[in-house]
């Protein structure tokens, strides 16, 4: 049996393989740091293959900065880390399909590369703006040497490299560009073929971000740039202009003709009465009209404002239980009404005046294309708030004064709706989660339209300032605030929508951590016999079965939000993930009867640990059992 590699995917190696499939003569070999041969690209040959005339010299149209190449290397470099489940901080762990991941988003994006490759319909991020204030992150490409980090004190108490990108820094723009470039490279891989990314930004890096996105996503995949009215009370300190807007860049994985959805057209919900028409008599079929002002009862014949009711109406659960006739200045004939009813149109009476309105089922033609100027006046029907309304939202959750310039739920909900109006099972990713507004927006939209969208939030657990209101309220880092915001928002949404019974407001918490495996797992060439005797166990002693299970999911590229069950079979703990996508048992000295029971269930994948077997013959026997009972099952050990 082969071993799982238990590290993130090596994107450089994958890219080399893709190039090799197209141009095998461009593949060569080079020695790695241990002297072992590995594949590499002959770039001179590749340039020759791609052009009749190789472009030489310094003149070329390109956007570059100090550290760009290093940021590409950093994005492609594999890591030996994992995501550890944290059930105690989660909500509805067993049933939720949402994720909240704590950790450096660069490393988290690397770990998600296989499990969510091409599965994310929409990404929204609101990255830190490059304003000259302290901006701390841990990217390796920031420093030219460890000595420089030591001299400048840019190491935290755990020895992690840190960087404060102030405007006095000579690489002020370069460092920000490197930070966002590597993350967008990884994010693009996660988008589905029809996926879309939205990025909020202000004036400081808008131009640079646009050029970076043109390069990462392709200039031809630029969809639009939304202009968002961020405040209704712009500051008057500037002598040049009072800034009221920010920007939301929008790129598609592959530019297509799929429509974005704004507010409904009037034809989707309109009055049936029209004063200029002659009086007509219309016959309304059984269960074609909804009455908002009464659930059960009878509406008797008579004159009601502008209509005459000719038959009593029996109403149960707000819907007519019999045919009835009305007279009024209707714009439709009976033939038109019958045709509309047959195509799914229904009718609505909101008040006792019985002023009938017609509503058609949602269709792409019933919606406006969204205006790229995102303000209330131009987007009536789907109001888009400002920073001020975002603050009020946090106040309503008793989480005010914790974030500067938060984004309103309505803004992100508007963007999500524009992309997923008719794709209500979509996955939404935000890897600069902050106050978790995106999670709030996903839950709110699901409550309103019955959707089952899932969110993945990623946030660095950056410590709150000891002088801040958040710290005083007991929140030691940003993640604690974000998780609490989702808890409170989910509870509030459920209270406001008691009829929505299957709304998912939970989330699984996962935390970035060092690998589950000891060094002996990765470096057999550096381990001698005595060290092996001292280190027989290749899994760190503090890791649980759940840690190992989720580590295997990452390694095998299985989504992390699916259901699983753990059960006892002959005294051994067996974990079945998503009804057989993977079955794992991490106990020691597993009996043959348990191995056979697992094989009988015909899982797609089976995982054990090295110490699950007494000796090598026992391990070989497991392989033979699966070949006989479940030949299609892929069996691995860790």
XYZ file of C-alpha atoms in Angstrom:
638
model
C 0.000 0.000 0.000
C 1.149 3.519 -0.801
C 1.339 6.289 1.758
C -0.608 9.528 1.634
C 1.819 12.416 1.127
C 0.149 14.615 3.824
C 1.236 17.943 2.359
C -0.354 20.499 0.070
C -0.247 19.979 -3.681
C 2.990 20.969 -5.449
C 1.586 23.408 -8.013
C 4.961 23.891 -9.680
C 5.233 20.162 -10.362
C 1.678 20.109 -11.718
C 2.405 23.029 -14.034
C 5.568 21.326 -15.287
C 3.533 18.200 -16.067
C 0.969 20.270 -17.999
C 3.703 21.918 -20.061
C 5.347 18.563 -20.589
C 2.106 17.161 -22.002
C 2.119 19.913 -24.630
C 5.869 20.266 -25.218
C 7.754 17.129 -24.087
C 10.981 18.449 -25.637
C 10.920 21.334 -23.116
C 11.282 19.021 -20.119
C 14.713 18.568 -18.591
C 16.125 17.512 -15.230
C 17.799 19.367 -12.404
C 18.957 18.495 -8.915
C 16.941 19.547 -5.868
C 18.446 20.698 -2.554
C 19.135 17.051 -1.614
C 20.833 16.218 -4.905
C 17.839 14.213 -6.145
C 16.883 14.647 -9.795
C 13.536 16.287 -10.568
C 11.722 17.591 -13.642
C 12.346 21.168 -14.775
C 11.538 23.415 -17.729
C 14.035 24.360 -20.433
C 12.745 27.901 -20.800
C 14.870 28.783 -23.796
C 13.414 25.814 -25.650
C 9.907 26.723 -24.478
C 10.284 30.268 -25.807
C 11.437 28.860 -29.121
C 8.427 26.540 -29.248
C 6.033 29.417 -28.656
C 7.418 31.912 -31.128
C 9.064 32.058 -34.524
C 11.119 34.945 -33.196
C 12.131 34.891 -29.558
C 11.548 38.247 -27.863
C 14.902 39.317 -26.480
C 16.032 42.480 -24.708
C 14.474 44.589 -21.993
C 11.604 46.144 -23.921
C 8.297 44.373 -23.288
C 4.794 45.340 -22.204
C 4.497 44.055 -18.651
C 3.553 45.025 -15.119
C 6.195 44.131 -12.589
C 7.528 45.091 -9.184
C 10.216 44.103 -6.703
C 9.324 40.673 -5.331
C 6.930 39.556 -8.082
C 8.886 36.439 -9.070
C 9.364 35.509 -5.436
C 5.606 35.795 -4.850
C 4.982 33.339 -7.699
C 7.455 30.896 -6.176
C 5.811 31.346 -2.793
C 2.349 30.612 -4.213
C 3.537 27.386 -5.855
C 5.597 26.109 -2.930
C 4.008 23.118 -1.098
C 3.589 23.201 2.669
C 3.412 20.535 5.355
C 0.442 21.779 7.307
C -3.089 20.663 8.003
C -6.473 21.880 9.229
C -7.488 20.678 12.676
C -11.210 20.408 13.468
C -12.484 22.390 16.444
C -15.932 21.021 17.323
C -16.284 23.001 20.539
C -16.234 26.340 18.697
C -18.465 25.143 15.859
C -22.240 25.387 15.447
C -24.244 22.345 14.257
C -21.011 20.480 13.494
C -22.707 17.279 12.314
C -25.214 18.879 9.941
C -23.758 22.160 8.676
C -22.166 22.547 5.248
C -20.434 25.851 6.045
C -16.777 26.291 7.036
C -14.906 28.832 9.124
C -11.127 28.382 8.784
C -8.598 30.156 10.994
C -5.123 30.716 9.601
C -2.942 32.574 7.122
C -5.053 32.624 3.956
C -2.060 31.937 1.691
C -1.451 28.618 3.415
C -5.151 27.796 3.759
C -5.681 28.384 0.027
C -2.851 25.930 -0.661
C -4.519 23.291 1.494
C -7.881 23.780 -0.253
C -6.416 23.364 -3.742
C -7.493 19.749 -4.212
C -10.655 19.552 -2.087
C -12.225 22.609 -3.747
C -10.502 22.706 -7.124
C -13.029 24.192 -9.576
C -15.906 24.022 -7.076
C -16.324 27.622 -5.897
C -18.971 29.584 -7.811
C -18.164 32.971 -6.310
C -15.344 34.606 -4.355
C -15.751 37.921 -2.592
C -12.808 39.497 -0.791
C -12.281 42.802 0.930
C -8.469 42.720 1.358
C -6.671 45.193 3.637
C -6.369 48.517 1.846
C -2.843 49.822 1.399
C -3.371 53.044 3.325
C -0.032 53.439 5.073
C -1.284 52.010 8.337
C 0.303 48.932 9.876
C -0.550 45.861 7.825
C 0.885 42.625 9.192
C 1.253 39.342 7.354
C 3.692 36.439 7.271
C 4.776 35.999 3.665
C 8.277 34.625 3.126
C 8.914 36.747 0.043
C 8.910 39.865 2.184
C 12.440 39.331 3.531
C 15.761 38.948 1.799
C 17.282 37.141 4.787
C 16.591 35.890 8.293
C 19.211 38.309 9.565
C 17.221 41.266 8.291
C 14.127 40.013 10.103
C 16.071 39.600 13.331
C 17.647 43.025 13.114
C 14.381 44.832 12.500
C 12.451 42.851 15.080
C 10.010 41.518 12.506
C 9.401 38.250 14.309
C 6.466 37.602 16.630
C 6.702 35.823 19.953
C 6.398 32.454 18.213
C 9.193 33.253 15.775
C 6.895 33.884 12.813
C 8.016 36.518 10.341
C 5.944 39.697 10.428
C 5.890 42.839 8.337
C 4.466 46.318 8.836
C 3.781 47.892 5.470
C 3.846 51.595 6.321
C 3.962 54.304 3.680
C 7.524 55.160 4.735
C 8.624 51.753 3.428
C 10.420 51.952 0.086
C 8.545 48.899 -1.168
C 5.159 50.152 -0.060
C 3.284 49.238 -3.244
C 5.499 46.270 -4.140
C 4.844 44.455 -0.888
C 1.088 44.889 -1.192
C 1.165 43.687 -4.802
C 3.167 40.609 -3.843
C 0.759 39.823 -1.026
C -2.368 39.928 -3.197
C -0.777 38.393 -6.318
C 0.133 35.052 -4.746
C -3.300 34.701 -3.145
C -5.189 35.480 -6.346
C -3.110 32.891 -8.214
C -4.309 30.221 -5.808
C -7.874 31.560 -5.653
C -8.308 31.295 -9.421
C -7.782 27.534 -9.252
C -10.736 27.173 -6.881
C -13.225 28.971 -9.141
C -15.604 26.842 -11.187
C -15.456 27.248 -14.957
C -18.328 29.757 -14.705
C -17.058 31.201 -11.418
C -16.761 34.901 -10.593
C -14.547 36.870 -8.206
C -15.379 40.272 -6.693
C -12.674 42.339 -4.981
C -13.369 45.503 -2.986
C -10.653 48.158 -3.223
C -10.104 51.895 -2.820
C -8.047 54.423 -4.807
C -4.656 53.485 -3.334
C -4.224 50.181 -5.186
C -7.162 50.095 -7.621
C -4.951 50.639 -10.655
C -2.367 48.069 -9.555
C -5.039 45.544 -8.611
C -6.654 45.867 -12.033
C -3.311 45.105 -13.721
C -2.669 42.151 -11.400
C -6.126 40.722 -12.107
C -5.627 41.206 -15.841
C -2.545 39.018 -15.518
C -3.913 36.383 -13.122
C -7.408 35.979 -14.610
C -6.721 37.265 -18.114
C -7.550 40.700 -19.449
C -10.283 39.166 -21.614
C -12.039 37.833 -18.482
C -12.641 41.275 -16.969
C -16.414 41.563 -16.520
C -16.948 44.997 -14.991
C -15.955 47.397 -12.261
C -18.727 48.269 -9.844
C -18.680 51.651 -8.138
C -20.098 51.477 -4.633
C -21.396 54.480 -2.711
C -19.653 53.790 0.570
C -20.997 56.719 2.586
C -23.858 59.179 2.606
C -21.799 61.598 4.704
C -18.389 61.964 3.017
C -15.696 63.722 5.066
C -15.029 67.357 4.210
C -11.316 67.369 5.121
C -10.061 67.036 1.557
C -9.442 70.207 -0.485
C -9.801 68.258 -3.740
C -12.946 66.125 -3.512
C -15.152 64.477 -0.923
C -14.712 60.765 -1.559
C -17.993 58.876 -1.551
C -17.191 55.750 -3.561
C -15.021 52.674 -3.608
C -14.671 49.992 -6.255
C -15.526 46.327 -6.677
C -13.529 44.659 -9.459
C -15.278 41.729 -11.120
C -13.521 38.986 -13.117
C -14.793 35.666 -14.423
C -12.811 32.439 -14.624
C -13.886 32.279 -18.257
C -15.839 35.225 -19.612
C -19.223 33.950 -20.812
C -22.696 35.166 -21.703
C -24.274 34.165 -18.372
C -26.410 37.032 -17.171
C -26.026 38.850 -13.844
C -29.273 39.570 -11.992
C -30.395 42.849 -10.461
C -33.879 43.901 -9.325
C -37.089 42.539 -10.846
C -38.744 44.153 -13.813
C -42.226 45.534 -13.225
C -43.672 42.766 -15.414
C -42.751 40.241 -12.771
C -45.088 41.746 -10.163
C -47.705 44.124 -11.522
C -51.376 45.142 -11.047
C -54.001 43.390 -13.134
C -56.301 46.411 -12.960
C -55.808 49.261 -15.406
C -58.072 52.339 -15.175
C -58.122 52.956 -18.933
C -59.547 49.510 -19.811
C -63.216 48.561 -20.217
C -64.888 46.495 -17.469
C -64.330 42.759 -17.942
C -65.425 39.655 -16.069
C -62.646 37.208 -15.259
C -62.909 33.680 -13.880
C -60.047 32.796 -11.498
C -59.253 29.047 -11.187
C -59.023 27.166 -7.890
C -55.795 27.802 -5.943
C -54.618 30.537 -8.312
C -54.879 33.512 -5.919
C -53.017 34.150 -2.661
C -54.579 36.422 -0.052
C -51.983 38.058 2.223
C -54.494 39.567 4.646
C -56.282 36.348 5.698
C -55.247 32.711 6.213
C -58.633 30.981 6.575
C -62.203 32.155 6.101
C -64.697 33.305 3.504
C -64.815 36.499 1.458
C -68.434 37.184 0.476
C -69.723 38.711 -2.737
C -69.954 42.489 -3.032
C -68.222 45.679 -4.167
C -64.598 46.014 -3.040
C -63.111 49.357 -4.015
C -62.507 49.034 -7.802
C -63.719 45.440 -8.277
C -66.978 43.511 -7.840
C -66.769 39.990 -6.438
C -69.457 37.782 -8.018
C -68.835 34.587 -6.000
C -67.957 33.832 -2.378
C -64.332 32.758 -1.918
C -63.399 29.967 0.511
C -59.820 30.517 1.724
C -57.599 27.901 3.386
C -53.962 28.655 4.189
C -54.308 31.954 2.331
C -55.289 30.353 -1.015
C -58.720 30.186 -2.745
C -60.277 26.719 -2.635
C -62.903 27.362 -5.333
C -63.301 29.118 -8.669
C -64.643 32.653 -8.474
C -65.534 35.546 -10.783
C -64.620 39.229 -10.585
C -65.612 42.318 -12.532
C -63.237 45.213 -13.019
C -61.159 47.217 -15.480
C -58.719 44.391 -16.104
C -55.946 44.639 -18.690
C -56.184 40.921 -19.566
C -58.869 38.919 -21.339
C -60.021 35.524 -20.040
C -57.946 33.834 -22.738
C -54.797 35.696 -21.642
C -55.483 34.860 -17.995
C -55.903 31.154 -18.788
C -52.662 31.140 -20.826
C -50.744 32.860 -18.015
C -52.103 30.435 -15.392
C -51.052 27.467 -17.522
C -47.497 28.895 -17.708
C -47.286 29.216 -13.905
C -48.472 32.775 -13.263
C -50.377 33.242 -9.992
C -52.248 36.166 -8.451
C -51.989 38.085 -5.215
C -54.396 40.200 -3.141
C -52.494 42.135 -0.484
C -55.428 44.059 1.070
C -59.192 43.875 1.587
C -59.630 46.072 -1.513
C -59.046 42.894 -3.558
C -56.825 44.790 -5.966
C -55.424 41.801 -7.846
C -51.763 41.683 -8.848
C -50.179 39.035 -11.047
C -46.816 37.387 -10.385
C -44.919 35.215 -12.797
C -42.446 32.500 -11.731
C -38.854 33.668 -11.639
C -37.324 33.708 -15.055
C -34.167 35.281 -16.401
C -36.259 37.729 -18.403
C -37.954 39.088 -15.261
C -34.802 40.759 -13.955
C -32.803 43.806 -14.848
C -29.088 43.556 -15.484
C -27.473 45.235 -12.446
C -26.251 48.794 -12.786
C -22.522 49.057 -12.131
C -23.132 52.146 -9.962
C -24.116 50.515 -6.687
C -26.226 53.049 -4.848
C -29.774 53.028 -3.537
C -31.301 55.339 -6.128
C -30.211 53.286 -9.131
C -30.914 49.906 -7.507
C -34.380 50.290 -6.043
C -35.916 46.995 -5.034
C -32.548 45.701 -3.805
C -31.249 48.491 -1.634
C -27.483 48.654 -1.221
C -26.240 50.101 2.047
C -23.210 52.115 3.081
C -20.570 51.939 5.789
C -23.080 53.644 8.075
C -25.705 50.942 7.517
C -23.016 48.299 8.099
C -22.282 49.849 11.486
C -25.995 49.720 12.327
C -26.027 46.022 11.439
C -23.212 45.382 13.910
C -25.003 47.499 16.504
C -28.114 45.322 16.119
C -25.905 42.315 16.908
C -24.278 44.135 19.846
C -20.906 43.982 18.093
C -20.385 47.664 17.331
C -17.073 49.568 17.439
C -15.034 46.452 16.653
C -14.282 47.156 12.970
C -13.433 50.265 10.983
C -15.393 50.755 7.756
C -17.236 47.401 7.632
C -19.083 46.402 4.456
C -22.904 46.199 4.613
C -24.666 42.860 4.281
C -26.815 44.335 1.508
C -23.786 45.005 -0.734
C -22.443 41.473 -0.593
C -25.943 39.959 -0.725
C -26.546 41.954 -3.906
C -23.373 40.576 -5.503
C -24.121 36.994 -4.439
C -27.653 37.249 -5.800
C -26.348 38.646 -9.090
C -24.307 35.472 -9.646
C -26.313 32.740 -7.882
C -29.936 33.781 -8.458
C -30.600 30.447 -10.149
C -27.700 28.509 -8.615
C -28.817 28.287 -5.013
C -26.444 25.457 -4.027
C -23.343 27.493 -4.853
C -20.209 27.706 -2.690
C -19.168 31.249 -1.698
C -15.573 31.858 -0.533
C -14.181 34.848 1.354
C -10.527 34.504 2.362
C -10.280 37.941 3.991
C -13.312 37.241 6.140
C -12.859 39.985 8.753
C -16.186 40.562 10.485
C -17.761 37.675 8.484
C -20.186 39.917 6.598
C -20.088 37.479 3.665
C -21.305 34.615 5.867
C -24.091 36.860 7.173
C -25.081 37.768 3.596
C -25.173 34.111 2.485
C -27.449 33.127 5.380
C -29.711 36.151 4.855
C -30.137 35.490 1.132
C -30.818 31.787 1.746
C -33.550 32.758 4.226
C -35.140 35.071 1.672
C -35.153 32.819 -1.394
C -34.941 29.284 0.056
C -31.383 28.757 -1.150
C -28.803 26.309 0.158
C -25.648 28.270 -0.627
C -22.597 27.344 1.450
C -19.904 29.667 2.712
C -16.206 29.180 3.389
C -14.700 31.937 5.541
C -10.921 32.207 5.994
C -9.361 34.634 8.436
C -5.965 35.134 10.064
C -6.453 35.117 13.869
C -4.827 38.523 14.185
C -4.742 39.706 17.780
C -6.940 42.611 18.783
C -5.284 45.652 20.289
C -5.408 45.585 24.076
C -6.799 49.125 24.011
C -9.574 48.273 21.542
C -13.263 47.848 22.361
C -13.110 44.328 20.995
C -10.354 43.312 23.411
C -12.204 44.906 26.318
C -15.293 42.898 25.334
C -13.291 39.669 25.607
C -12.391 39.062 21.961
C -8.677 38.253 21.791
C -8.486 38.015 18.001
C -10.501 38.841 14.889
C -11.634 35.238 14.404
C -13.410 35.254 17.746
C -15.442 38.269 16.620
C -16.197 36.756 13.209
C -17.450 33.472 14.666
C -19.604 35.289 17.215
C -21.052 37.484 14.468
C -22.132 34.385 12.516
C -23.682 32.848 15.657
C -25.670 35.979 16.465
C -26.640 36.721 12.870
C -27.791 33.132 12.346
C -29.939 33.221 15.463
C -31.464 36.576 14.467
C -32.222 35.416 10.922
C -33.952 32.294 12.223
C -36.047 34.356 14.642
C -37.084 36.669 11.800
C -37.897 33.751 9.468
C -39.692 31.156 11.632
C -41.246 29.455 8.590
C -37.848 28.629 7.068
C -37.156 25.318 8.789
C -34.101 24.003 6.945
C -31.883 27.104 7.038
C -28.213 26.272 7.673
C -26.734 28.842 10.069
C -24.032 26.556 11.438
C -20.350 26.277 10.586
C -17.465 23.876 11.135
C -14.399 25.546 12.619
C -11.047 24.349 11.301
C -7.694 25.755 12.379
C -4.446 25.835 10.430
C -1.760 23.826 12.218
C 1.527 22.064 11.659
C 1.275 18.662 10.019
C -0.144 15.689 11.920
C 2.964 13.724 10.992
C 6.340 13.563 12.710
C 9.552 14.315 10.820
C 10.255 10.598 10.327
C 7.261 10.475 7.968
C 8.813 12.976 5.566
C 12.571 12.436 5.872
C 13.384 8.723 5.762
C 16.805 9.380 4.227
C 17.799 11.440 7.246
C 16.659 8.866 9.820
C 18.990 6.193 11.131
C 18.022 2.899 12.768
C 18.375 4.172 16.339
C 16.134 7.135 15.575
C 13.551 4.784 14.118
C 13.509 2.760 17.322
C 12.983 5.941 19.306
C 10.327 7.197 16.934
C 8.214 4.189 15.979
C 5.018 6.245 15.852
C 4.875 8.561 12.848
C 1.884 10.601 14.095
C 2.192 13.351 16.658
C 0.897 12.219 20.073
C -1.558 15.121 20.518
C -3.535 14.356 17.350
C -7.013 12.804 17.492
C -8.857 10.531 15.084
C -10.757 13.593 13.839
C -7.478 15.406 13.136
C -6.269 12.440 11.098
C -9.588 12.078 9.259
C -9.630 15.701 8.095
C -5.951 15.508 7.202
C -6.771 12.580 4.908
C -9.671 14.527 3.358
C -7.284 17.321 2.401
C -4.728 14.906 1.026
C -7.292 13.014 -1.014
C -9.072 16.160 -2.231
C -12.442 15.534 -0.576
C -14.644 18.508 0.482
C -14.540 19.226 4.215
C -18.222 20.003 4.769
C -19.801 16.594 4.140
C -21.459 14.343 6.780
C -19.718 11.447 8.462
C -20.437 8.848 11.131
C -18.164 7.142 13.661
C -19.073 3.696 14.968
C -17.648 0.800 16.929
C -17.045 -2.463 15.068
C -15.683 -5.312 17.208
C -14.205 -2.735 19.579
C -12.507 -0.661 16.881
C -13.536 2.885 15.844
C -14.456 3.183 12.173
C -15.195 6.510 10.476
C -17.367 6.588 7.341
C -17.251 9.891 5.450
C -20.100 10.889 3.128
C -21.600 7.432 2.925
C -18.444 5.733 1.697
C -16.370 8.364 -0.075
C -13.784 7.362 2.512
C -13.707 4.881 5.392
C -10.897 5.144 7.931
C -9.771 3.298 11.014
C -6.813 4.679 12.963
C -6.759 2.171 15.812
C -3.770 -0.089 16.403
C -3.667 -3.808 15.605
C -6.957 -3.876 13.695
C -8.528 -7.322 13.511
C -9.028 -9.074 10.188
C -12.802 -9.145 10.770
C -12.906 -5.331 10.848
C -10.786 -5.097 7.685
C -13.204 -7.446 5.926
C -16.242 -5.486 7.153
C -14.783 -2.253 5.799
C -14.015 -3.942 2.479
C -17.575 -5.338 2.255
C -18.912 -1.786 2.347
C -17.084 -1.068 -0.934
C -15.801 2.431 -0.068
C -14.160 4.537 -2.743
C -11.179 4.986 -0.438
C -9.898 3.308 2.743
C -7.239 4.675 5.089
C -5.344 3.105 7.983
C -2.258 4.054 9.929
C 1.030 2.185 9.840
C 0.597 1.050 13.420
C -2.814 -0.413 12.553
C -0.948 -3.596 11.648
C 1.195 -5.845 13.807
C 3.792 -6.462 11.093
C 4.459 -6.261 7.363
C 2.692 -9.566 6.545
C -0.450 -8.194 8.196
C -0.261 -5.067 6.056
C 0.214 -7.158 2.906
C -2.793 -9.276 3.928
C -4.973 -6.139 4.054
C -4.109 -5.396 0.452
C -5.062 -8.953 -0.538
C -8.401 -8.710 1.322
C -9.339 -5.561 -0.568
C -8.234 -7.038 -3.897
C -10.598 -9.940 -3.286
C -13.623 -8.167 -1.735
C -13.355 -4.547 -2.935
C -10.942 -4.397 -5.890
C -11.999 -0.847 -6.837
C -11.258 0.612 -3.395
C -8.094 2.729 -3.185
C -6.278 1.773 0.016
C -3.636 3.956 1.681
C -1.823 4.228 4.999
C -0.507 7.201 6.962
